[in-house]
Coordinates of C-alpha atoms and ligand atoms in Angstrom, one line a residue:
X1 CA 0.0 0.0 0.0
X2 CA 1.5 3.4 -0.9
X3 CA 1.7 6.6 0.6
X4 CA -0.5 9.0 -1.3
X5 CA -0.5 13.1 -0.6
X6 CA -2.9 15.3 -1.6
X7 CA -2.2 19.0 -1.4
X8 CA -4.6 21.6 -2.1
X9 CA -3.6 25.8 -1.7
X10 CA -6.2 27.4 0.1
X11 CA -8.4 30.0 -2.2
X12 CA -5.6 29.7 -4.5
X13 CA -6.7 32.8 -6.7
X14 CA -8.0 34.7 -4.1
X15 CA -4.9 34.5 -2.1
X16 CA -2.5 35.4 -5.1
X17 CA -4.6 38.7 -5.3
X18 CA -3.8 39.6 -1.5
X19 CA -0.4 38.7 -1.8
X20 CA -0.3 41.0 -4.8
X21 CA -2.2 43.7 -2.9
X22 CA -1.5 43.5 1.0
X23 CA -4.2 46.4 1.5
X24 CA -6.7 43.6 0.6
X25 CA -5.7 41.4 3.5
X26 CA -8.7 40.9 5.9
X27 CA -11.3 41.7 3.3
X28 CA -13.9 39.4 1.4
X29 CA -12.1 39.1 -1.7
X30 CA -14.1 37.6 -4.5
X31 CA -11.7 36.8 -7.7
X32 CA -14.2 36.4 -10.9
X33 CA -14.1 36.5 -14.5
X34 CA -16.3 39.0 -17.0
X35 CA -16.9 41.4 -14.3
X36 CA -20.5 41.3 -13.0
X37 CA -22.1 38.7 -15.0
X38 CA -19.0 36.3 -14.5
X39 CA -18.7 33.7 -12.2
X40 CA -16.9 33.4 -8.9
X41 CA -13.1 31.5 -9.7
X42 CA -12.2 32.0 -6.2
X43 CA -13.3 34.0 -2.7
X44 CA -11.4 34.7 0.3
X45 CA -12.3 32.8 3.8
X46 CA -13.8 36.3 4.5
X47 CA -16.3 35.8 1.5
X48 CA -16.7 33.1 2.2
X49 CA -18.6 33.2 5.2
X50 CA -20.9 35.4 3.5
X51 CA -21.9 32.1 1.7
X52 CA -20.1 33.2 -1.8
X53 CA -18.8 30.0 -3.5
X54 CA -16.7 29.3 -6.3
X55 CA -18.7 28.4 -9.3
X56 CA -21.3 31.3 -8.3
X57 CA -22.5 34.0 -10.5
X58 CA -20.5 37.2 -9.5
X59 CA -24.1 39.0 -9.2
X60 CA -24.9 36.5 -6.7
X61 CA -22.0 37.0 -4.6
X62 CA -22.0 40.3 -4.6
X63 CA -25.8 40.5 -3.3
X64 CA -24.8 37.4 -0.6
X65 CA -21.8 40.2 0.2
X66 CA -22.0 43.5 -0.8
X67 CA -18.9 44.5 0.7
X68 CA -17.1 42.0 -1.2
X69 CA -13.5 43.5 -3.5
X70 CA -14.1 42.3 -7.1
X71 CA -10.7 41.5 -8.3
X72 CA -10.5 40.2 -12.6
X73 CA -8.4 37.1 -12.8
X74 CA -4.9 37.3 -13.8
X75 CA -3.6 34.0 -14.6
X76 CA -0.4 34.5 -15.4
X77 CA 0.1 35.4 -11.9
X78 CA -1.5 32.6 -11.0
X79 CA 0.8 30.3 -13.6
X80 CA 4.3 31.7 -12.2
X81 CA 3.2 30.9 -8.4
X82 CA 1.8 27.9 -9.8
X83 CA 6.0 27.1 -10.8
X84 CA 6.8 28.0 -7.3
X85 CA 4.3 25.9 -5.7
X86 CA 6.0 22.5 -7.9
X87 CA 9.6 23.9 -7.3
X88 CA 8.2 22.8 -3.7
X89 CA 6.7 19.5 -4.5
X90 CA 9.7 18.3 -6.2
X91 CA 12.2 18.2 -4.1
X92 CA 9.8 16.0 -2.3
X93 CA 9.7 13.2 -4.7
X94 CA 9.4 13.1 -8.9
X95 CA 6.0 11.4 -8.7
X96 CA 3.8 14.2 -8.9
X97 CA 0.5 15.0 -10.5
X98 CA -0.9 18.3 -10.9
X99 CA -4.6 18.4 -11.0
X100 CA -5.0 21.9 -11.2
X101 CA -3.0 25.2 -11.0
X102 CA -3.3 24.6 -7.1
X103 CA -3.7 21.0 -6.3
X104 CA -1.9 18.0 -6.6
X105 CA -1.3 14.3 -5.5
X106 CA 2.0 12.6 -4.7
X107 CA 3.4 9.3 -4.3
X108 CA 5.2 9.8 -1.3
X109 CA 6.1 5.8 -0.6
X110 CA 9.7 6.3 -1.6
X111 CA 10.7 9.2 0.1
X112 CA 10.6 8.1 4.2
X113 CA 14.5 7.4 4.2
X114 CA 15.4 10.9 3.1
X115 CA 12.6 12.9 4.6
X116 CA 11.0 11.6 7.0
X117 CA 7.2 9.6 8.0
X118 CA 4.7 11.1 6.6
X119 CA 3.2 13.5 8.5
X120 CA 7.1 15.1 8.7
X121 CA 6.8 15.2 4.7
X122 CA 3.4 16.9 4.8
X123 CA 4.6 19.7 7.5
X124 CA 7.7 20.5 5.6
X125 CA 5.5 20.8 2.3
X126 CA 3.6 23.1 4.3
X127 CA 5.9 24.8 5.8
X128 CA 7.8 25.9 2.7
X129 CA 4.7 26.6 0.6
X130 CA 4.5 29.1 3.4
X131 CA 7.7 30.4 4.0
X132 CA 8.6 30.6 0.0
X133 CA 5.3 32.2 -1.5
X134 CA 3.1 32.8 1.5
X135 CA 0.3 30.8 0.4
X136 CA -1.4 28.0 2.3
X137 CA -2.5 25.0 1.6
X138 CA -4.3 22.1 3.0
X139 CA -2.7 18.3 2.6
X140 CA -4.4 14.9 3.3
X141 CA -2.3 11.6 4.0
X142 CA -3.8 8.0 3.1
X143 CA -3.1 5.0 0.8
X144 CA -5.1 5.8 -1.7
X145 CA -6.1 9.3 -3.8
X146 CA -9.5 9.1 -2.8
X147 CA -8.8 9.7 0.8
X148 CA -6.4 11.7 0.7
X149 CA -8.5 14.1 -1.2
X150 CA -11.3 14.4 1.3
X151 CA -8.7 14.4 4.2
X152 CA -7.0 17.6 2.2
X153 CA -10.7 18.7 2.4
X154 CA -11.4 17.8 5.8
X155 CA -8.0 20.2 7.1
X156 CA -9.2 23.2 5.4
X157 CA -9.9 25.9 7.4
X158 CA -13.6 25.7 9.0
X159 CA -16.1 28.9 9.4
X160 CA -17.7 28.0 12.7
X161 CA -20.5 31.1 13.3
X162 CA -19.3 33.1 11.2
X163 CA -16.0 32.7 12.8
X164 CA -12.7 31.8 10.6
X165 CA -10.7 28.7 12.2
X166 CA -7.2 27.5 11.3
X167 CA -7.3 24.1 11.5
X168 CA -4.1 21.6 11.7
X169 CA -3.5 21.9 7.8
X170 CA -2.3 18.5 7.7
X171 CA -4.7 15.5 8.2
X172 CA -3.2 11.6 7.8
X173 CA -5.6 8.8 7.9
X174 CA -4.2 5.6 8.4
X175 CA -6.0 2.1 6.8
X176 CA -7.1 1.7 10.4
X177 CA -9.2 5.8 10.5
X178 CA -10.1 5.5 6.9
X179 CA -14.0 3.2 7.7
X180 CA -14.8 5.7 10.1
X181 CA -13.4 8.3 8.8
X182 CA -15.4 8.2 5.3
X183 CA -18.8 6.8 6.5
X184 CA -19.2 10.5 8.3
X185 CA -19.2 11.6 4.9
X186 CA -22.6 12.9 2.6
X187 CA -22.6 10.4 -0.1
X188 CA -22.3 14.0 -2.4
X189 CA -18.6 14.2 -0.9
X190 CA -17.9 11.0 -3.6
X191 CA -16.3 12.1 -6.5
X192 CA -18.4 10.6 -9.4
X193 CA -21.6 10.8 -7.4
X194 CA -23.2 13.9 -9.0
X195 CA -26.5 15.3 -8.4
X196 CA -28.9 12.7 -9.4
X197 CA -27.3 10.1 -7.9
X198 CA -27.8 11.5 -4.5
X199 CA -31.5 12.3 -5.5
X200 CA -31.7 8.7 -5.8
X201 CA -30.3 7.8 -3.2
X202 CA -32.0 10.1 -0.5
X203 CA -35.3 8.4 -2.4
X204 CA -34.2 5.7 -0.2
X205 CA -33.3 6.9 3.0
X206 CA -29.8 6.7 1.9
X207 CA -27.6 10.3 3.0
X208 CA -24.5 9.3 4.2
X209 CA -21.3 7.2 3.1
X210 CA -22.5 4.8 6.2
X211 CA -26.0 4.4 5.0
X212 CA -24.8 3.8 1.8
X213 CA -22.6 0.5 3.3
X214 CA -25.6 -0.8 4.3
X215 CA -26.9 -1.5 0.4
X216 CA -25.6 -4.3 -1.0
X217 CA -24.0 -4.4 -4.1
X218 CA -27.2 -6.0 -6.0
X219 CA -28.6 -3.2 -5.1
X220 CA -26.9 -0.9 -6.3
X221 CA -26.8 -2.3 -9.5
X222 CA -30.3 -2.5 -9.7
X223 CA -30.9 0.9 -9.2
X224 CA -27.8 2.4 -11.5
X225 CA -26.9 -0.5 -13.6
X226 CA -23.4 -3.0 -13.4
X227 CA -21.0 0.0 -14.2
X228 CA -22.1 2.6 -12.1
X229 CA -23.4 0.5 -9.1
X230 CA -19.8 -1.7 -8.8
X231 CA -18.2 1.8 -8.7
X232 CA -20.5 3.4 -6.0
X233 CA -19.9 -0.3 -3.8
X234 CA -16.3 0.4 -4.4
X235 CA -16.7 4.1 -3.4
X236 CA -18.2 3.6 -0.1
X237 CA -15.6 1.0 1.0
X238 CA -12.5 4.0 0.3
X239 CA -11.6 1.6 -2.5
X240 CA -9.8 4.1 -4.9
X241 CA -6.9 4.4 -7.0
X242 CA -3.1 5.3 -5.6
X243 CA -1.9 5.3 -9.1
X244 CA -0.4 8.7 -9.6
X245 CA 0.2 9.4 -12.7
X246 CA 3.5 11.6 -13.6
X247 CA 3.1 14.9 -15.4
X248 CA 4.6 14.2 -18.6
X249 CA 3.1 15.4 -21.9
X250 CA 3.8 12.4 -23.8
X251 CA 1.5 9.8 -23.0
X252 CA 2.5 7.7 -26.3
X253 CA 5.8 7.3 -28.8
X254 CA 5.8 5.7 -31.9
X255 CA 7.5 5.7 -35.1
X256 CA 6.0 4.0 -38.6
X257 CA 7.7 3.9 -41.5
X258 CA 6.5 3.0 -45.2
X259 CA 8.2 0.7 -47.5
X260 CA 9.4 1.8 -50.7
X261 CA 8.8 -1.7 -51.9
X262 CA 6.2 -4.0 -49.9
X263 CA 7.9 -6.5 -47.3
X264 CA 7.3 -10.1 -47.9
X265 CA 6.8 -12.8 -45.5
X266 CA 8.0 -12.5 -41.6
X267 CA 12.0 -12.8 -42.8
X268 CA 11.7 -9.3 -44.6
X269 CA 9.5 -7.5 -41.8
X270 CA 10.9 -8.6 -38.7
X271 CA 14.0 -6.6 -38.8
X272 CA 12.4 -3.8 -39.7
X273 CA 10.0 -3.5 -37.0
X274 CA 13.4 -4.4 -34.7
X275 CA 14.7 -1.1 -36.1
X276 CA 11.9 0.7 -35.3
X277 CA 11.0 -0.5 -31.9
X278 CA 14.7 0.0 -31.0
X279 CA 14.3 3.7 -32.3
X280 CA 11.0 4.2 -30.1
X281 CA 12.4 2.5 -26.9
X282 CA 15.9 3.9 -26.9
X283 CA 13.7 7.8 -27.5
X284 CA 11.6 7.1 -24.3
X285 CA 14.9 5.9 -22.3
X286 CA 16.3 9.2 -23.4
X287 CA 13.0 10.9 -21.9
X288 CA 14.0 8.8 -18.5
X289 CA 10.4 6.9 -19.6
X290 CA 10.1 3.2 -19.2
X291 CA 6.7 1.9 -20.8
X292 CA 4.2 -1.3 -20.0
X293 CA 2.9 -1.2 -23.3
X294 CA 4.0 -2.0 -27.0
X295 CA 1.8 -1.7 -29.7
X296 CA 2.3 -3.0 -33.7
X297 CA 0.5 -1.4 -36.6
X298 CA 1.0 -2.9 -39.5
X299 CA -0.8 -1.4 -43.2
X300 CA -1.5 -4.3 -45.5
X301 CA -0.9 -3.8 -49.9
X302 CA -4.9 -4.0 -49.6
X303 CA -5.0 -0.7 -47.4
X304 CA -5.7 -3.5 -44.6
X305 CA -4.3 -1.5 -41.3
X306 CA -3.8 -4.0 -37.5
X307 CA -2.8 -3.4 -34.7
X308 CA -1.8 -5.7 -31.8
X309 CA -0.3 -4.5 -28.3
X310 CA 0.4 -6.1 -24.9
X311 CA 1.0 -4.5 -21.9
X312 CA 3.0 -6.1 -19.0
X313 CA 2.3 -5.8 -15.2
X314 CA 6.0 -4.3 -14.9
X315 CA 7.8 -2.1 -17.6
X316 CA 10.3 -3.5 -20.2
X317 CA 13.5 -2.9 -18.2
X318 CA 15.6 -3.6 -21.1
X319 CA 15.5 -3.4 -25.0
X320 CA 16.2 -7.0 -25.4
X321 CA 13.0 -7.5 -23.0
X322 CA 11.0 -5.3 -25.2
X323 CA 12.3 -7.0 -29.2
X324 CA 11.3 -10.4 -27.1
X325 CA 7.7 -9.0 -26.4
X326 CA 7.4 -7.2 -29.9
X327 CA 8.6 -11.0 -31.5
X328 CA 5.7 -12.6 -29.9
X329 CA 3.7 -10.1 -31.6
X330 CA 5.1 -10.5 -35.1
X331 CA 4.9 -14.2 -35.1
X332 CA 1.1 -13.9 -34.4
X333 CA 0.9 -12.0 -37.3
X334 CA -1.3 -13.4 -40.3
X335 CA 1.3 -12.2 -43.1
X336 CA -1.0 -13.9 -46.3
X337 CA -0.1 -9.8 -47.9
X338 CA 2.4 -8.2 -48.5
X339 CA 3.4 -5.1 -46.1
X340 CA 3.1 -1.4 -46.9
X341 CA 4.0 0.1 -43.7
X342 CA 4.7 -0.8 -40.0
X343 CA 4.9 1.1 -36.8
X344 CA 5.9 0.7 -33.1
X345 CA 4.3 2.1 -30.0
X346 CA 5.2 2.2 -26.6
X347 CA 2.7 4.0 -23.7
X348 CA 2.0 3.0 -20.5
X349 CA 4.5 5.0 -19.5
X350 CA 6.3 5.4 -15.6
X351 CA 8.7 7.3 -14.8
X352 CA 12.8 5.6 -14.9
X353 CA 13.2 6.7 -11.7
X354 CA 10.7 4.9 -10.3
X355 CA 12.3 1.7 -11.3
X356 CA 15.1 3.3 -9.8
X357 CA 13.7 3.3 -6.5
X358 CA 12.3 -0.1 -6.4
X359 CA 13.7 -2.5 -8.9
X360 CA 17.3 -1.7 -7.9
X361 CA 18.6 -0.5 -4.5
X362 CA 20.3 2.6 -4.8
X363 CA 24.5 1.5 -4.1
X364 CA 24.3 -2.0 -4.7
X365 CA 26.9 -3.0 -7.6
X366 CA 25.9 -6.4 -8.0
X367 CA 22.2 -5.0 -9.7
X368 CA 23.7 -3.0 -12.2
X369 CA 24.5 -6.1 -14.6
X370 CA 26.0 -6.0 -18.4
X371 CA 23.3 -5.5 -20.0
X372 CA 22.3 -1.8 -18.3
X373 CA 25.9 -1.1 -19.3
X374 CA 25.4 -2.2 -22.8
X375 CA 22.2 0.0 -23.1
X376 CA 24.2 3.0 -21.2
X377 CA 27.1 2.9 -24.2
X378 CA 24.3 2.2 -26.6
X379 CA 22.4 5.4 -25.6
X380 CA 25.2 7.5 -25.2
X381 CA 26.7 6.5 -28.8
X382 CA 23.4 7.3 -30.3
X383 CA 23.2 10.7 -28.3
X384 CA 26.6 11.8 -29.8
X385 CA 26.5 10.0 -33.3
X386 CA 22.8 9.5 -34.2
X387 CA 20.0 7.2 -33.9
X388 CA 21.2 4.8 -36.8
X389 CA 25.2 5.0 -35.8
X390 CA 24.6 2.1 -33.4
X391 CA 22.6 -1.3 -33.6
X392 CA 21.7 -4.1 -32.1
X393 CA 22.7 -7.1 -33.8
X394 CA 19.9 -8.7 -35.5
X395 CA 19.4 -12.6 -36.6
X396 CA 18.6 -13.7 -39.5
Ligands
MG401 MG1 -7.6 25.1 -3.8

């Protein structure tokens, strides 16, 4: 079970604006786009306990609070604290992912040796946001994302009669807190469960997460179908995903290439697709990407286009592991035509340095065998000399 942060900064926008303008500290700011017929993007604490909302025509909020400062929103402003806010979250660990200009989860599993538990790791990210941009923020601890996003909502600050109070901004709910801790929730506190879903479900008594243990899963599925009703079960058990995915733009890389004269038989395409998917594989290793997945396109003389793939529970740690993989592919492949054109795909991706973490400890000689050096020289040759100065051998 990993260690999954959530952080959250607290009115992001709206805090930005009295960082900007100090004379605004104090006062219900309300930061909204188009001017009076806009929406709310973001309101002070002090706005909010006036009952203005994000999401709330600007009209609105400025009736609920007529005192309220109408500020226009800047986003670039927003953007470069935005860079100062992940210049925090990364020296914590590479394995972020930004949700938003102001929230974000991160696998903090791997980090306890240099950092500290967990509650140590989610002070200091606190702390700093603080000390290096003066914004707060609000972080929740758990094993999976799901909880950790409502514990980052459950230490935000609270209005209490009308009263602002700082809470501890750091929550952590261990496996044993997370039952109790989630069947306090309304079922709307679910992501996924929108609106009519908790119309239905009041229909039958059903308000909270606790209540909605009670149903079983037939149920459920009864009422909103197999899909739907295995992912509410799921829901109100705090099963979620701790998969956090890295920010990387890429979420594919591939390379096809088209024949000047069509490839007979599996003897004239299987080197070539060896070519290509060492071109793809030794591009991601460059990117510091290892992938799951490998995909094979191949364009028939007919116009005919397949494509097979298979992704592996681990990543291809090696090249050799991948051309094994992409050979089980190739000799699946009904070749009764001629080839036009063939292409390699790798996704799936994770991060290198996760497999740096946890396939190989960090000083131990003995795991850094012949073959990593071999792909090392490989890579570097190609870096200095070109894609096609070096080669694997290829049989024939
Ligand atoms: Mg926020």
């Amino acid at each position: 079970m990993g260690d999954i942060l959530h952080v959250d900064i607290n009115s992001f926008f709206a805090s930005v604006e009295i960082l900007d303008n100090p004379s605004l500290r104090g006062l219900p700011v309300v930061v909204g786009g188009g001017g009076k017929r806009g929406v709310v993007c973001s309101a002070s604490y002090e706005a909010r306990i006036y009952g203005v909302r994000a999401a709330m025509p600007v009209f609105k909020a400025l009736q609920a609070c007529p005192k309220a400062v109408l500020v226009p929103v800047k986003i670039d402003r927003y953007r470069s604290y935005h860079k100062q806010f992940l210049a925090v979250l990364d020296r914590i660990t590479p394995f972020v992912e930004t949700v938003a200009l102001d929230e974000a989860y991160l696998d903090i599993s791997h980090a306890h040796s240099l950092l500290g538990d967990n509650l140590t790791i989610g002070r200091k990210i606190s702390d700093d946001l603080l000390a290096e941009t003066g914004l707060k923020c609000s972080i929740g601890i758990a094993h999976n994302k799901l909880l950790a996003k409502l514990a980052s909502k459950a230490a935000k600050p609270k209005i209490v009669n009308g009263i602002i109070r700082d809470t501890d901004p750091v929550l952590l709910i261990s496996p044993e807190a997370a039952d109790p801790f989630l069947e306090r929730h309304p079922v709307a506190a679910l992501p996924g469960i929108g609106g009519k879903t908790v119309e239905k479900l009041a229909q039958i008594g059903i308000k909270t997460v606790a209540d909605l243990k009670m149903l079983p899963l037939s149920t459920l599925t009864a009422k909103f179908g197999r899909a739907q009703g295995n992912w509410v079960f799921d829901l109100a058990r705090g099963m979620g995903s701790s998969e956090v995915t890295l920010n990387q733009p890429r979420k594919s890389l591939g390379k096809e290439e088209t024949f000047a004269v069509d490839l007979v038989g599996l003897d004239e395409l299987s080197p070539e697709i060896d070519i290509l998917a060492e071109e793809v594989y030794f591009a991601a290793k460059r990117a510091g990407l290892l992938c799951r997945s490998v995909s094979l396109k191949v364009k028939f003389s007919n116009f005919e286009v397949i494509t097979r793939s298979k992704t592996k529970e681990t990543p291809f740690f090696s090249f050799l592991e991948l051309k094994e993989t992409v050979h089980e592919i190739v000799a699946k492949l009904d070749l009764k035509l001629s080839v036009r054109l063939c292409g390699v795909q790798l996704s799936n991706f994770v991060s290198a340095a996760r497999d740096f973490y946890t396939q190989k400890s960090l000083f131990e000689e003995k795991n850094f065998n012949d073959k990593d050096m071999l792909e090392e020289v490989t890579l570097d040759v190609k870096e200095r000399f070109g894609n096609k100065s070096i080669r694997y051998g290829m049989k024939r």
